[in-house]
Amino acid sequence: MTKQKELRISLFSAFSLAALYSVYFEIYLPEVTTRYTADVVDMLLYFSGALIFWLVQRTDPTPKPRMEE
């Protein structure tokens, strides 16, 4: 059995993290302290960043070794 040498994050995981950060930083913290402000644009950017990250990680720049015959 070979070990996987890289970690890939699924689209679901990336969006789940974006949702978690959105709720925590844009909904919860602004209610608790005046230091933070709620901003819908930030929430959109969290999800945009998650999507861009997922798309970029799908491209694998390392060439695959060829099988010798």
Short mmCIF file of N, CA, C and O in Angstrom, two decimals:
data_model
loop_
_atom_site.label_atom_id
_atom_site.label_comp_id
_atom_site.label_asym_id
_atom_site.label_seq_id
_atom_site.Cartn_x
_atom_site.Cartn_y
_atom_site.Cartn_z
N MET A 1 0.84 -1.18 0.00
CA MET A 1 0.00 0.00 0.00
C MET A 1 0.89 1.24 0.00
O MET A 1 1.80 1.36 0.79
N THR A 2 0.59 2.17 -0.90
CA THR A 2 1.40 3.39 -0.97
C THR A 2 0.72 4.51 -0.20
O THR A 2 -0.49 4.59 -0.14
N LYS A 3 1.56 5.35 0.38
CA LYS A 3 1.02 6.50 1.11
C LYS A 3 0.75 7.63 0.15
O LYS A 3 1.50 7.88 -0.78
N GLN A 4 -0.34 8.32 0.40
CA GLN A 4 -0.66 9.50 -0.40
C GLN A 4 0.20 10.66 0.09
O GLN A 4 0.22 10.97 1.27
N LYS A 5 0.92 11.32 -0.81
CA LYS A 5 1.85 12.35 -0.42
C LYS A 5 1.26 13.76 -0.51
O LYS A 5 1.95 14.73 -0.27
N GLU A 6 0.03 13.87 -0.87
CA GLU A 6 -0.58 15.19 -0.97
C GLU A 6 -1.97 15.17 -0.36
O GLU A 6 -2.59 14.12 -0.24
N LEU A 7 -2.41 16.31 0.02
CA LEU A 7 -3.73 16.46 0.64
C LEU A 7 -4.61 17.28 -0.28
O LEU A 7 -4.21 18.36 -0.72
N ARG A 8 -5.77 16.78 -0.59
CA ARG A 8 -6.73 17.49 -1.42
C ARG A 8 -7.96 17.79 -0.57
O ARG A 8 -8.44 16.94 0.16
N ILE A 9 -8.46 19.00 -0.70
CA ILE A 9 -9.65 19.40 0.05
C ILE A 9 -10.83 19.40 -0.92
O ILE A 9 -10.76 19.99 -2.00
N SER A 10 -11.91 18.77 -0.51
CA SER A 10 -13.09 18.69 -1.37
C SER A 10 -13.80 20.04 -1.42
O SER A 10 -13.60 20.90 -0.56
N LEU A 11 -14.62 20.21 -2.44
CA LEU A 11 -15.39 21.45 -2.57
C LEU A 11 -16.33 21.62 -1.37
O LEU A 11 -16.49 22.73 -0.85
N PHE A 12 -16.90 20.52 -0.92
CA PHE A 12 -17.77 20.57 0.26
C PHE A 12 -17.01 21.07 1.48
O PHE A 12 -17.51 21.91 2.23
N SER A 13 -15.79 20.57 1.69
CA SER A 13 -14.99 21.01 2.83
C SER A 13 -14.61 22.48 2.73
O SER A 13 -14.66 23.22 3.71
N ALA A 14 -14.23 22.92 1.54
CA ALA A 14 -13.86 24.32 1.34
C ALA A 14 -15.05 25.23 1.62
O ALA A 14 -14.92 26.26 2.30
N PHE A 15 -16.23 24.87 1.12
CA PHE A 15 -17.42 25.68 1.36
C PHE A 15 -17.88 25.59 2.81
O PHE A 15 -18.40 26.56 3.36
N SER A 16 -17.67 24.45 3.45
CA SER A 16 -18.03 24.33 4.86
C SER A 16 -17.17 25.26 5.72
O SER A 16 -17.67 25.91 6.64
N LEU A 17 -15.88 25.32 5.41
CA LEU A 17 -15.00 26.24 6.14
C LEU A 17 -15.38 27.69 5.88
O LEU A 17 -15.38 28.52 6.79
N ALA A 18 -15.73 28.01 4.64
CA ALA A 18 -16.16 29.37 4.31
C ALA A 18 -17.44 29.72 5.08
O ALA A 18 -17.59 30.84 5.58
N ALA A 19 -18.35 28.76 5.18
CA ALA A 19 -19.59 28.99 5.93
C ALA A 19 -19.30 29.19 7.41
O ALA A 19 -19.88 30.07 8.06
N LEU A 20 -18.39 28.39 7.95
CA LEU A 20 -18.02 28.52 9.36
C LEU A 20 -17.41 29.89 9.64
O LEU A 20 -17.80 30.58 10.59
N TYR A 21 -16.47 30.31 8.80
CA TYR A 21 -15.87 31.63 8.98
C TYR A 21 -16.90 32.74 8.79
O TYR A 21 -16.86 33.75 9.50
N SER A 22 -17.81 32.58 7.85
CA SER A 22 -18.85 33.58 7.63
C SER A 22 -19.72 33.75 8.86
O SER A 22 -20.00 34.88 9.29
N VAL A 23 -20.16 32.65 9.40
CA VAL A 23 -21.03 32.72 10.58
C VAL A 23 -20.28 33.30 11.77
O VAL A 23 -20.79 34.19 12.47
N TYR A 24 -19.04 32.87 11.98
CA TYR A 24 -18.29 33.31 13.15
C TYR A 24 -17.90 34.78 13.05
O TYR A 24 -18.14 35.56 13.97
N PHE A 25 -17.28 35.17 11.92
CA PHE A 25 -16.74 36.52 11.81
C PHE A 25 -17.75 37.57 11.36
O PHE A 25 -17.57 38.76 11.63
N GLU A 26 -18.80 37.17 10.66
CA GLU A 26 -19.73 38.15 10.12
C GLU A 26 -21.09 38.14 10.80
O GLU A 26 -21.87 39.08 10.60
N ILE A 27 -21.39 37.13 11.60
CA ILE A 27 -22.67 37.10 12.30
C ILE A 27 -22.47 37.10 13.81
O ILE A 27 -23.02 37.96 14.52
N TYR A 28 -21.68 36.16 14.31
CA TYR A 28 -21.51 36.03 15.76
C TYR A 28 -20.70 37.17 16.38
O TYR A 28 -21.16 37.84 17.31
N LEU A 29 -19.47 37.37 15.90
CA LEU A 29 -18.59 38.37 16.52
C LEU A 29 -19.15 39.80 16.48
O LEU A 29 -19.01 40.52 17.47
N PRO A 30 -19.77 40.25 15.40
CA PRO A 30 -20.34 41.61 15.43
C PRO A 30 -21.42 41.79 16.50
O PRO A 30 -21.64 42.90 16.99
N GLU A 31 -22.09 40.71 16.87
CA GLU A 31 -23.10 40.79 17.93
C GLU A 31 -22.47 40.84 19.32
O GLU A 31 -23.05 41.41 20.24
N VAL A 32 -21.30 40.26 19.46
CA VAL A 32 -20.66 40.13 20.77
C VAL A 32 -19.78 41.33 21.09
O VAL A 32 -19.74 41.77 22.25
N THR A 33 -19.07 41.84 20.12
CA THR A 33 -18.14 42.94 20.37
C THR A 33 -18.25 44.01 19.29
O THR A 33 -18.62 43.72 18.16
N THR A 34 -17.93 45.23 19.66
CA THR A 34 -18.01 46.33 18.70
C THR A 34 -16.78 46.40 17.80
O THR A 34 -16.76 47.20 16.87
N ARG A 35 -15.77 45.62 18.08
CA ARG A 35 -14.55 45.64 17.27
C ARG A 35 -14.79 45.08 15.87
O ARG A 35 -14.11 45.44 14.92
N TYR A 36 -15.78 44.21 15.70
CA TYR A 36 -16.06 43.58 14.42
C TYR A 36 -17.34 44.14 13.84
O TYR A 36 -18.28 44.47 14.55
N THR A 37 -17.38 44.23 12.50
CA THR A 37 -18.58 44.68 11.81
C THR A 37 -19.01 43.61 10.80
O THR A 37 -18.16 42.95 10.20
N ALA A 38 -20.30 43.47 10.64
CA ALA A 38 -20.82 42.49 9.69
C ALA A 38 -20.76 43.08 8.28
O ALA A 38 -21.08 44.24 8.07
N ASP A 39 -20.33 42.26 7.32
CA ASP A 39 -20.19 42.72 5.95
C ASP A 39 -20.52 41.57 5.01
O ASP A 39 -19.84 40.54 5.01
N VAL A 40 -21.55 41.75 4.19
CA VAL A 40 -21.96 40.70 3.26
C VAL A 40 -20.90 40.48 2.18
O VAL A 40 -20.70 39.35 1.73
N VAL A 41 -20.20 41.53 1.80
CA VAL A 41 -19.16 41.39 0.78
C VAL A 41 -18.07 40.44 1.25
O VAL A 41 -17.57 39.61 0.48
N ASP A 42 -17.70 40.53 2.53
CA ASP A 42 -16.71 39.61 3.06
C ASP A 42 -17.18 38.16 2.95
O ASP A 42 -16.39 37.27 2.63
N MET A 43 -18.45 37.94 3.21
CA MET A 43 -18.98 36.58 3.11
C MET A 43 -18.87 36.07 1.67
O MET A 43 -18.48 34.91 1.44
N LEU A 44 -19.18 36.91 0.71
CA LEU A 44 -19.05 36.51 -0.69
C LEU A 44 -17.59 36.22 -1.04
O LEU A 44 -17.29 35.28 -1.78
N LEU A 45 -16.69 37.01 -0.48
CA LEU A 45 -15.27 36.79 -0.75
C LEU A 45 -14.76 35.51 -0.11
O LEU A 45 -13.87 34.84 -0.67
N TYR A 46 -15.28 35.14 1.06
CA TYR A 46 -14.90 33.86 1.68
C TYR A 46 -15.23 32.71 0.73
O TYR A 46 -14.42 31.81 0.50
N PHE A 47 -16.44 32.74 0.17
CA PHE A 47 -16.86 31.66 -0.73
C PHE A 47 -16.14 31.71 -2.06
O PHE A 47 -15.80 30.67 -2.64
N SER A 48 -15.88 32.92 -2.55
CA SER A 48 -15.12 33.05 -3.80
C SER A 48 -13.70 32.50 -3.61
O SER A 48 -13.17 31.80 -4.48
N GLY A 49 -13.09 32.82 -2.49
CA GLY A 49 -11.75 32.31 -2.20
C GLY A 49 -11.73 30.81 -2.07
O GLY A 49 -10.79 30.15 -2.53
N ALA A 50 -12.77 30.25 -1.46
CA ALA A 50 -12.85 28.79 -1.32
C ALA A 50 -12.96 28.12 -2.70
O ALA A 50 -12.31 27.11 -2.96
N LEU A 51 -13.77 28.72 -3.57
CA LEU A 51 -13.92 28.16 -4.91
C LEU A 51 -12.63 28.27 -5.71
O LEU A 51 -12.20 27.31 -6.36
N ILE A 52 -11.98 29.43 -5.64
CA ILE A 52 -10.72 29.61 -6.36
C ILE A 52 -9.66 28.65 -5.83
O ILE A 52 -8.91 28.02 -6.60
N PHE A 53 -9.57 28.50 -4.51
CA PHE A 53 -8.62 27.54 -3.93
C PHE A 53 -8.88 26.14 -4.44
O PHE A 53 -7.96 25.41 -4.83
N TRP A 54 -10.14 25.73 -4.46
CA TRP A 54 -10.49 24.39 -4.91
C TRP A 54 -10.13 24.18 -6.38
O TRP A 54 -9.61 23.13 -6.76
N LEU A 55 -10.38 25.20 -7.20
CA LEU A 55 -10.04 25.09 -8.62
C LEU A 55 -8.53 25.02 -8.84
O LEU A 55 -8.05 24.24 -9.66
N VAL A 56 -7.78 25.82 -8.10
CA VAL A 56 -6.33 25.82 -8.25
C VAL A 56 -5.71 24.51 -7.78
O VAL A 56 -4.80 23.97 -8.42
N GLN A 57 -6.21 23.96 -6.69
CA GLN A 57 -5.62 22.72 -6.19
C GLN A 57 -5.92 21.54 -7.09
O GLN A 57 -5.24 20.53 -7.03
N ARG A 58 -6.93 21.66 -7.95
CA ARG A 58 -7.24 20.58 -8.89
C ARG A 58 -6.18 20.45 -9.97
O ARG A 58 -5.99 19.38 -10.53
N THR A 59 -5.50 21.54 -10.31
CA THR A 59 -4.44 21.47 -11.31
C THR A 59 -3.20 20.91 -10.65
O THR A 59 -2.72 21.43 -9.65
N ASP A 60 -2.69 19.87 -11.20
CA ASP A 60 -1.53 19.19 -10.64
C ASP A 60 -0.31 19.50 -11.49
O ASP A 60 -0.17 18.98 -12.59
N PRO A 61 0.60 20.34 -11.00
CA PRO A 61 1.74 20.74 -11.82
C PRO A 61 2.84 19.69 -11.92
O PRO A 61 3.71 19.80 -12.77
N THR A 62 2.80 18.67 -11.09
CA THR A 62 3.87 17.66 -11.13
C THR A 62 3.58 16.65 -12.23
O THR A 62 2.49 16.11 -12.31
N PRO A 63 4.55 16.38 -13.09
CA PRO A 63 4.33 15.41 -14.16
C PRO A 63 4.26 13.99 -13.60
O PRO A 63 4.94 13.65 -12.63
N LYS A 64 3.43 13.19 -14.19
CA LYS A 64 3.28 11.80 -13.78
C LYS A 64 4.40 10.96 -14.42
O LYS A 64 4.73 11.14 -15.58
N PRO A 65 4.97 10.04 -13.65
CA PRO A 65 6.01 9.19 -14.24
C PRO A 65 5.43 8.25 -15.29
O PRO A 65 4.33 7.74 -15.12
N ARG A 66 6.17 8.09 -16.38
CA ARG A 66 5.72 7.19 -17.44
C ARG A 66 6.14 5.78 -17.13
O ARG A 66 7.19 5.53 -16.58
N MET A 67 5.30 4.85 -17.53
CA MET A 67 5.61 3.43 -17.34
C MET A 67 6.47 2.97 -18.51
O MET A 67 6.14 3.20 -19.66
N GLU A 68 7.59 2.37 -18.19
CA GLU A 68 8.48 1.83 -19.22
C GLU A 68 7.96 0.48 -19.67
O GLU A 68 7.54 -0.32 -18.86
N GLU A 69 8.00 0.24 -20.95
CA GLU A 69 7.54 -1.06 -21.46
C GLU A 69 8.70 -2.00 -21.65
O GLU A 69 9.79 -1.68 -21.87
#
